[in-house]
mmCIF file of C-alpha atoms in Angstrom:
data_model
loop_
_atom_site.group_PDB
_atom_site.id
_atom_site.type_symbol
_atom_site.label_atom_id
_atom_site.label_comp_id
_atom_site.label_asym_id
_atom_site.label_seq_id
_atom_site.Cartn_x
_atom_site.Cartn_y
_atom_site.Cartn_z
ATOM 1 C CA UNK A 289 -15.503 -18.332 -4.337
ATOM 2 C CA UNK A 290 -14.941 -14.607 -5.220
ATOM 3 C CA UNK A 291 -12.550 -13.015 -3.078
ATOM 4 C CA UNK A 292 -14.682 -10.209 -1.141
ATOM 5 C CA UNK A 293 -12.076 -7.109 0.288
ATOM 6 C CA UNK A 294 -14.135 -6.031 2.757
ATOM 7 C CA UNK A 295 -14.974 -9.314 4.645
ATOM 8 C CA UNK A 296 -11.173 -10.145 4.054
ATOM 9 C CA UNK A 297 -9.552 -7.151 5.766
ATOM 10 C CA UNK A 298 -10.571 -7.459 9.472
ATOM 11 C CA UNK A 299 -8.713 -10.787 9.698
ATOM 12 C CA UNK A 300 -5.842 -8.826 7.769
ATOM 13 C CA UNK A 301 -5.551 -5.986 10.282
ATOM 14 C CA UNK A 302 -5.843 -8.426 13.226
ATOM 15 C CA UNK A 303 -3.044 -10.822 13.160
ATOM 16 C CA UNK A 304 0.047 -11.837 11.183
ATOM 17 C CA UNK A 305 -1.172 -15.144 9.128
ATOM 18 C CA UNK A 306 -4.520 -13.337 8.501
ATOM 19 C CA UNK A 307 -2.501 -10.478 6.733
ATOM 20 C CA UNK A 308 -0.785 -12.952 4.817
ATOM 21 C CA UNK A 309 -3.736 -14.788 4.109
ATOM 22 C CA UNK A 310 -5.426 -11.657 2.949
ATOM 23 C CA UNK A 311 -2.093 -10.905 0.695
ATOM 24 C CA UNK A 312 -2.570 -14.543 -0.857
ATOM 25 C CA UNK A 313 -5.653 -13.653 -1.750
ATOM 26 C CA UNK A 314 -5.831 -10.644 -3.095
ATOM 27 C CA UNK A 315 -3.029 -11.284 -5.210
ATOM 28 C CA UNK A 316 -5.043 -14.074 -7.209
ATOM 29 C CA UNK A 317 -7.987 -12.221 -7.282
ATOM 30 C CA UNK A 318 -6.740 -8.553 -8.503
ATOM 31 C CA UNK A 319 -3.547 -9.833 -10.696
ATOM 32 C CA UNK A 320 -1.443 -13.227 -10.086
ATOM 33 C CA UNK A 321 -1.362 -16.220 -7.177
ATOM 34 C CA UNK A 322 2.097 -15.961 -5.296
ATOM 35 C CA UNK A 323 3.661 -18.799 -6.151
ATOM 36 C CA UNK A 324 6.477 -20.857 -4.192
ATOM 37 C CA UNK A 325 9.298 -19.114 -6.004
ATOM 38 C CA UNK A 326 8.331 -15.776 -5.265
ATOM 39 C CA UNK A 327 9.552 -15.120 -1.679
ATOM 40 C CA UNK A 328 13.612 -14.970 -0.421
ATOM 41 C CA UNK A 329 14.768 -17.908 1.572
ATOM 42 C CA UNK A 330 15.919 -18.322 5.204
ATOM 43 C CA UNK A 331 19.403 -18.687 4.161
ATOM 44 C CA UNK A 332 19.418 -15.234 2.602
ATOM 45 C CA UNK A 333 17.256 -13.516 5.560
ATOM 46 C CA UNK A 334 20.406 -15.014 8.044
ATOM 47 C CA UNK A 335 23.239 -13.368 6.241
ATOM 48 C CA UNK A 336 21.206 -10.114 5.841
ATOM 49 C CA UNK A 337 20.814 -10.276 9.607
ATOM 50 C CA UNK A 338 24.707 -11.317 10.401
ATOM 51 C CA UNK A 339 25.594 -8.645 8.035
ATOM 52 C CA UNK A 340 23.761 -5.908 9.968
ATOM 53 C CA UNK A 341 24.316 -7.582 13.424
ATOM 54 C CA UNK A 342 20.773 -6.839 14.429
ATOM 55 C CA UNK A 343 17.880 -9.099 14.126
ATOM 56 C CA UNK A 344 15.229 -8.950 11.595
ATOM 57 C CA UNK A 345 11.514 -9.334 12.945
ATOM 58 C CA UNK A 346 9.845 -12.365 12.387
ATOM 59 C CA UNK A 347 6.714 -10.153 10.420
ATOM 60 C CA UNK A 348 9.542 -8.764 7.611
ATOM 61 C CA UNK A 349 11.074 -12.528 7.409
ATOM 62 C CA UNK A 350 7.739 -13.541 6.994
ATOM 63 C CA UNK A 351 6.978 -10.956 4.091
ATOM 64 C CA UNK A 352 10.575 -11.907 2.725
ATOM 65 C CA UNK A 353 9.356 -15.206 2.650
ATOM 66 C CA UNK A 354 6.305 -15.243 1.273
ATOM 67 C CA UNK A 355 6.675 -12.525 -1.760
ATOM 68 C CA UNK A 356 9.748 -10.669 -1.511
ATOM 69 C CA UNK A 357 10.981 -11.413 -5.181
ATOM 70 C CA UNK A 358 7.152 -10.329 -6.348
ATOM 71 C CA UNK A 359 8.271 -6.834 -7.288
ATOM 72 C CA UNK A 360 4.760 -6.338 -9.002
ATOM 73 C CA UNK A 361 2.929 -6.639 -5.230
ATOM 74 C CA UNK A 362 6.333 -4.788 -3.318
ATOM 75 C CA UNK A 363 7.536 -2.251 -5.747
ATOM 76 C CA UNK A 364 5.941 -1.527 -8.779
ATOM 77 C CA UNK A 365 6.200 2.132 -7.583
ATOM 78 C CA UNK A 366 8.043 2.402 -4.286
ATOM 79 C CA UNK A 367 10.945 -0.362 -3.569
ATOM 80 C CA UNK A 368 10.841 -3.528 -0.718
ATOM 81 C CA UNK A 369 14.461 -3.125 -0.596
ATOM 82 C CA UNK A 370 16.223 -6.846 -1.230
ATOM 83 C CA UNK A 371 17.312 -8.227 1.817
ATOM 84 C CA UNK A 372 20.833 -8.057 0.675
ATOM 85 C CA UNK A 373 20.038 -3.986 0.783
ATOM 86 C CA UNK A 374 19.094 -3.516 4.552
ATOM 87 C CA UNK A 375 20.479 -0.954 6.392
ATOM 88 C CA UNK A 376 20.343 0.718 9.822
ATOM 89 C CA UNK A 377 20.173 3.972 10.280
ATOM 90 C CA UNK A 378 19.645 6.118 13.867
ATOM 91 C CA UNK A 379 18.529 2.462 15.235
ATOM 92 C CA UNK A 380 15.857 1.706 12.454
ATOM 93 C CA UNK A 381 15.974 -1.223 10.247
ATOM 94 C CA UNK A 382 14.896 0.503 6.916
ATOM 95 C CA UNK A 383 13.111 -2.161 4.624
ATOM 96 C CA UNK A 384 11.586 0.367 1.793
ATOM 97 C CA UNK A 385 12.376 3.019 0.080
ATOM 98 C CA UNK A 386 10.302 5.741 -1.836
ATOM 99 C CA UNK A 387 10.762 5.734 -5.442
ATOM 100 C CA UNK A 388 12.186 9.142 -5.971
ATOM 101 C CA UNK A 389 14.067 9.268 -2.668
ATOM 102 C CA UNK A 390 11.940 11.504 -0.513
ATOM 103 C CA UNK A 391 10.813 8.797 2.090
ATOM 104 C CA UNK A 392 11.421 5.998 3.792
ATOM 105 C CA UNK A 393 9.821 3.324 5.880
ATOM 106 C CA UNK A 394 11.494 1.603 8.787
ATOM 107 C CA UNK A 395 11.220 -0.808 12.184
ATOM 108 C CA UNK A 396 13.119 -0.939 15.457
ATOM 109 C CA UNK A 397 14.428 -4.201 15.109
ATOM 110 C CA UNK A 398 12.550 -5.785 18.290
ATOM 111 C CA UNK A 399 9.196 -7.921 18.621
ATOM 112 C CA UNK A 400 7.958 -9.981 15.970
ATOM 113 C CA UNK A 401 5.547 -7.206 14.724
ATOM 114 C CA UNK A 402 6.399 -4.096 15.366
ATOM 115 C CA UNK A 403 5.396 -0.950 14.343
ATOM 116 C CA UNK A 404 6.276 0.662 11.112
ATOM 117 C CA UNK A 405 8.183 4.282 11.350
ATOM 118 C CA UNK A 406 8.332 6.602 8.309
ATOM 119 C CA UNK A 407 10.732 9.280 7.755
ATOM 120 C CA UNK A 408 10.270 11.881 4.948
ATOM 121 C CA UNK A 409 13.057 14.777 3.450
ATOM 122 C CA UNK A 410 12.559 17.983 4.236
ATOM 123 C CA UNK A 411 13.853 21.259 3.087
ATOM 124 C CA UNK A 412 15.746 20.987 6.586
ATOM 125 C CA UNK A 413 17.896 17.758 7.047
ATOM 126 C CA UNK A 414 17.922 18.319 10.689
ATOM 127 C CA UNK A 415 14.086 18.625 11.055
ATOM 128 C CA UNK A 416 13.969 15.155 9.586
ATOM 129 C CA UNK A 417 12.831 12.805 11.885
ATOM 130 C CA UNK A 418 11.185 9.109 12.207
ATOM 131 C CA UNK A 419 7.326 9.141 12.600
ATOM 132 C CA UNK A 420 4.658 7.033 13.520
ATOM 133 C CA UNK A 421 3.286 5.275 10.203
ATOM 134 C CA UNK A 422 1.254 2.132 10.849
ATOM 135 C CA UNK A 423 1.089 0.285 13.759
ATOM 136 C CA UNK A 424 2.182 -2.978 12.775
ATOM 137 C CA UNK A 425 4.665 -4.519 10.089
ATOM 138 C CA UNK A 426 2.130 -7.183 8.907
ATOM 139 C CA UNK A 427 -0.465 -4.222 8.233
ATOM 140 C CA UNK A 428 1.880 -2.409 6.972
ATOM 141 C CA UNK A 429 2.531 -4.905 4.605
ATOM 142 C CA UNK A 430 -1.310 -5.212 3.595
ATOM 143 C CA UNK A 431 -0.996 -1.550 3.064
ATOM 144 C CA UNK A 432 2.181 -2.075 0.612
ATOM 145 C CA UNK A 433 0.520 -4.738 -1.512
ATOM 146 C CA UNK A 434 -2.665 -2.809 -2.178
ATOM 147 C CA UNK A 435 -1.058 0.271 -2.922
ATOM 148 C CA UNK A 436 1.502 -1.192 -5.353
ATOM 149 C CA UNK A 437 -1.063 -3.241 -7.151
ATOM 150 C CA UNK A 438 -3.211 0.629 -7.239
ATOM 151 C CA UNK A 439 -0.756 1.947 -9.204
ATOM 152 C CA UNK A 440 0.154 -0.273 -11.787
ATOM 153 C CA UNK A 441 1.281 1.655 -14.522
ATOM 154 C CA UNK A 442 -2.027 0.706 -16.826
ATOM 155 C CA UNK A 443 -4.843 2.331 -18.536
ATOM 156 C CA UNK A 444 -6.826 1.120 -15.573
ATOM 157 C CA UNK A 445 -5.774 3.691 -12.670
ATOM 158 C CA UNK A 446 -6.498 7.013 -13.016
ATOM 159 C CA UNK A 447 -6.206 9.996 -10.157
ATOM 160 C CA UNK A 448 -8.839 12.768 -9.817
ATOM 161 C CA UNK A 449 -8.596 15.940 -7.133
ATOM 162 C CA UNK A 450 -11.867 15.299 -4.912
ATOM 163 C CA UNK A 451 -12.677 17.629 -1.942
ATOM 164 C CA UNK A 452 -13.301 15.838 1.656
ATOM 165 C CA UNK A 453 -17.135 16.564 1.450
ATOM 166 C CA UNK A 454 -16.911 14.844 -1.732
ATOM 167 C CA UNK A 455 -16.254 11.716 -0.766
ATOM 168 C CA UNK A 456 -20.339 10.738 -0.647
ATOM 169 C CA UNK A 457 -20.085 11.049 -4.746
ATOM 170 C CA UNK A 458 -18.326 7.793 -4.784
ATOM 171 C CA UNK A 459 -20.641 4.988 -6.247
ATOM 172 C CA UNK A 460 -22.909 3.383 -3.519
ATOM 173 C CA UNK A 461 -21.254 0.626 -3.482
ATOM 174 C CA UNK A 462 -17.599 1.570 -3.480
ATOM 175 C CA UNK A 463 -17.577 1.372 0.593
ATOM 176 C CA UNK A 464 -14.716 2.181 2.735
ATOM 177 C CA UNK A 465 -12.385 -0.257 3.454
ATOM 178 C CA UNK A 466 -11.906 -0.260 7.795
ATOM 179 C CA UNK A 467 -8.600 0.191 7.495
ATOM 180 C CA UNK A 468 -6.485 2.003 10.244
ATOM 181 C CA UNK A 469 -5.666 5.742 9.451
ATOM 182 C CA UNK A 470 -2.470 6.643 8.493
ATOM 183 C CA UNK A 471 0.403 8.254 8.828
ATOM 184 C CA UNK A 472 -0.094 8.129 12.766
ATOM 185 C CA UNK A 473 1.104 11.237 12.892
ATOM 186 C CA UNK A 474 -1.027 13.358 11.200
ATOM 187 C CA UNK A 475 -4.307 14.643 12.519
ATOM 188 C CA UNK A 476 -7.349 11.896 11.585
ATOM 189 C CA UNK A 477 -8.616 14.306 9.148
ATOM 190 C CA UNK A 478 -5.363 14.209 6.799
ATOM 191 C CA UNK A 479 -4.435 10.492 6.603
ATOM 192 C CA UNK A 480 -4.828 8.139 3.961
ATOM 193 C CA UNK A 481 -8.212 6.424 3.305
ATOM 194 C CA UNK A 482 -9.402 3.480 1.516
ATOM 195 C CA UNK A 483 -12.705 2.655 -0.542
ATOM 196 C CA UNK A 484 -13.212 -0.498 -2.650
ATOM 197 C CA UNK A 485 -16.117 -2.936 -4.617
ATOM 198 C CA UNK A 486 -16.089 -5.654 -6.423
ATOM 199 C CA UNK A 487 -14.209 -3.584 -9.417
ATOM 200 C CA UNK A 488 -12.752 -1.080 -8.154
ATOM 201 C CA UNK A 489 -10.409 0.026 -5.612
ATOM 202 C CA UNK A 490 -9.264 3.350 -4.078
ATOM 203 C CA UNK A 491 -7.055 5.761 -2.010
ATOM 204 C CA UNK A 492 -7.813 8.691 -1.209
ATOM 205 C CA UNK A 493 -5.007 11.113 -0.058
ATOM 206 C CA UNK A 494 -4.460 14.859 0.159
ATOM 207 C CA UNK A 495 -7.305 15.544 -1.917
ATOM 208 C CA UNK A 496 -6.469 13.234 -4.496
ATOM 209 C CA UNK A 497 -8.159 10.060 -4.993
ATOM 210 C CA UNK A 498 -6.350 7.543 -7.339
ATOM 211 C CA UNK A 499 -8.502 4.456 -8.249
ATOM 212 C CA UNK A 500 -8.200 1.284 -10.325
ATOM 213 C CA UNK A 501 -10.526 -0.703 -12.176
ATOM 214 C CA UNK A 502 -10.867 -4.166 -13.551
ATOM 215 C CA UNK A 503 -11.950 -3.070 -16.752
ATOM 216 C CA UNK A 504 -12.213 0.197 -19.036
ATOM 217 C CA UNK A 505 -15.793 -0.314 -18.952
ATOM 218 C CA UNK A 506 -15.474 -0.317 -14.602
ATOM 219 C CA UNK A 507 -13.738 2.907 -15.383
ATOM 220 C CA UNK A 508 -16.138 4.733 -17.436
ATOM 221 C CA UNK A 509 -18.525 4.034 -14.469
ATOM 222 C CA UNK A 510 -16.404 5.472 -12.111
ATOM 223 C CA UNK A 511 -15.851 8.757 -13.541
ATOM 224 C CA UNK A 512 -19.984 9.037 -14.872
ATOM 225 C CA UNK A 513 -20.682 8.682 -11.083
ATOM 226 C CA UNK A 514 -18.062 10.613 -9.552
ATOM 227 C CA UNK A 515 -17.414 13.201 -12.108
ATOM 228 C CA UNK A 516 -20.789 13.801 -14.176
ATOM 229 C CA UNK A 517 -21.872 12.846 -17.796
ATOM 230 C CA UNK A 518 -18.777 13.396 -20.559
ATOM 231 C CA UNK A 519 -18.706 16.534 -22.069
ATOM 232 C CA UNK A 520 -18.331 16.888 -26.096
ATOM 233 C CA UNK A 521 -14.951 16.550 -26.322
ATOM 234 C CA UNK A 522 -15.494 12.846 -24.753
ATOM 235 C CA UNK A 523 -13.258 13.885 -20.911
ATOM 236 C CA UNK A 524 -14.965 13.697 -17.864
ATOM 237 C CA UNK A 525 -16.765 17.002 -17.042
ATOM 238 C CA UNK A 526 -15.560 19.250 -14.093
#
């Protein structure tokens, strides 16, 4: 059966096993199954936990668990820190790091789910602070796994500037994806948003949309729609 995103997702954004069902899936359909060797044990989630003398939320043992040692899904271009590599810091269990060191995501270590914090350097060390990012682990982990498999470092992903009010050039059928908004803290107009079809998938940040196809051929599409025919020199035209 082909896996279909958008019928997928509400189950993801609803509960824990539907996220990790989603993840499953997903990760056959756009690259490789998760297989039983892919995740951390229980043994190695204890002794990160004993180590920090805080507990560790059943949603990020969970994640541990299931693909953890997949760095392709978890940090292909930010890092799932190993749970060896946990820290605490100002009461937040920080799981993942940014890949030039400019950010980092985090949970109070209470509730099985809880929700994810985010905390970003600023010219001003003292201005930094931990925000609102998602509002819970398991969709934040949704979140992780789609953007890492985005921006696999491939002739398949390619970014574009593209205005707000631009956003109805997308092909028809490249829908948006009902996930939530984020960061939480930001106004609704300036977080993150999501479009996908069959082929291709999207985020669209900042005025920058990065996408990825399944093929070169899903690619050329893309940018004939969005961006116009090719000009003589064979690029996209403006």
């Amino acid at each position: 059966m082909t896996f279909d995103i958008h019928a997928a997702l509400p189950a993801a954004l609803a509960d824990r096993a539907g996220a990790w069902q989603f993840i499953r899936a997903f990760a056959a359909d756009r690259t490789e199954a998760i297989g039983v060797a892919d995740g951390y044990d229980r043994a190695e989630l204890d002794a990160s936990a004993a180590r920090l003398g805080v507990a560790v939320p059943t949603a990020l043992r969970e994640l541990y668990e299931l693909l953890g040692r997949r760095h392709d899904l978890t940090s292909n271009h930010d890092v799932l820190l190993a749970p060896d590599k946990l820290y605490v810091e100002d009461g937040v269990l920080v799981f993942r790091e940014e890949n030039q060191g400019v950010a980092w995501w985090g949970v109070r270590p209470d509730g099985d789910d809880p929700a994810v914090l985010a905390r970003y350097s600023l010219a001003e060390p003292a201005e930094e602070t931990w925000s609102a990012w998602l509002p819970r682990l398991s969709v934040a982990a949704v979140e992780i796994v789609l953007s890492e498999v985005l921006l696999f470092d491939d002739e398949l992903v390619e970014a574009i500037e593209l205005a707000p009010e631009e956003i109805e050039r997308l092909p028809e059928e490249m829908r948006e994806l009902p996930f939530p908004g984020y960061p939480e803290c930001e106004e609704p107009g300036n977080r993150v948003r999501w479009f996908a079809s069959a082929e291709l998938l999207a985020r669209y940040d900042g005025g920058m949309i990065v996408f990825r196809a399944r093929t070169e051929d899903d690619m050329e599409y893309f940018f004939d729609v969005v961006c116009g025919e090719d000009d003589d020199e064979g690029e996209p035209a403006a």
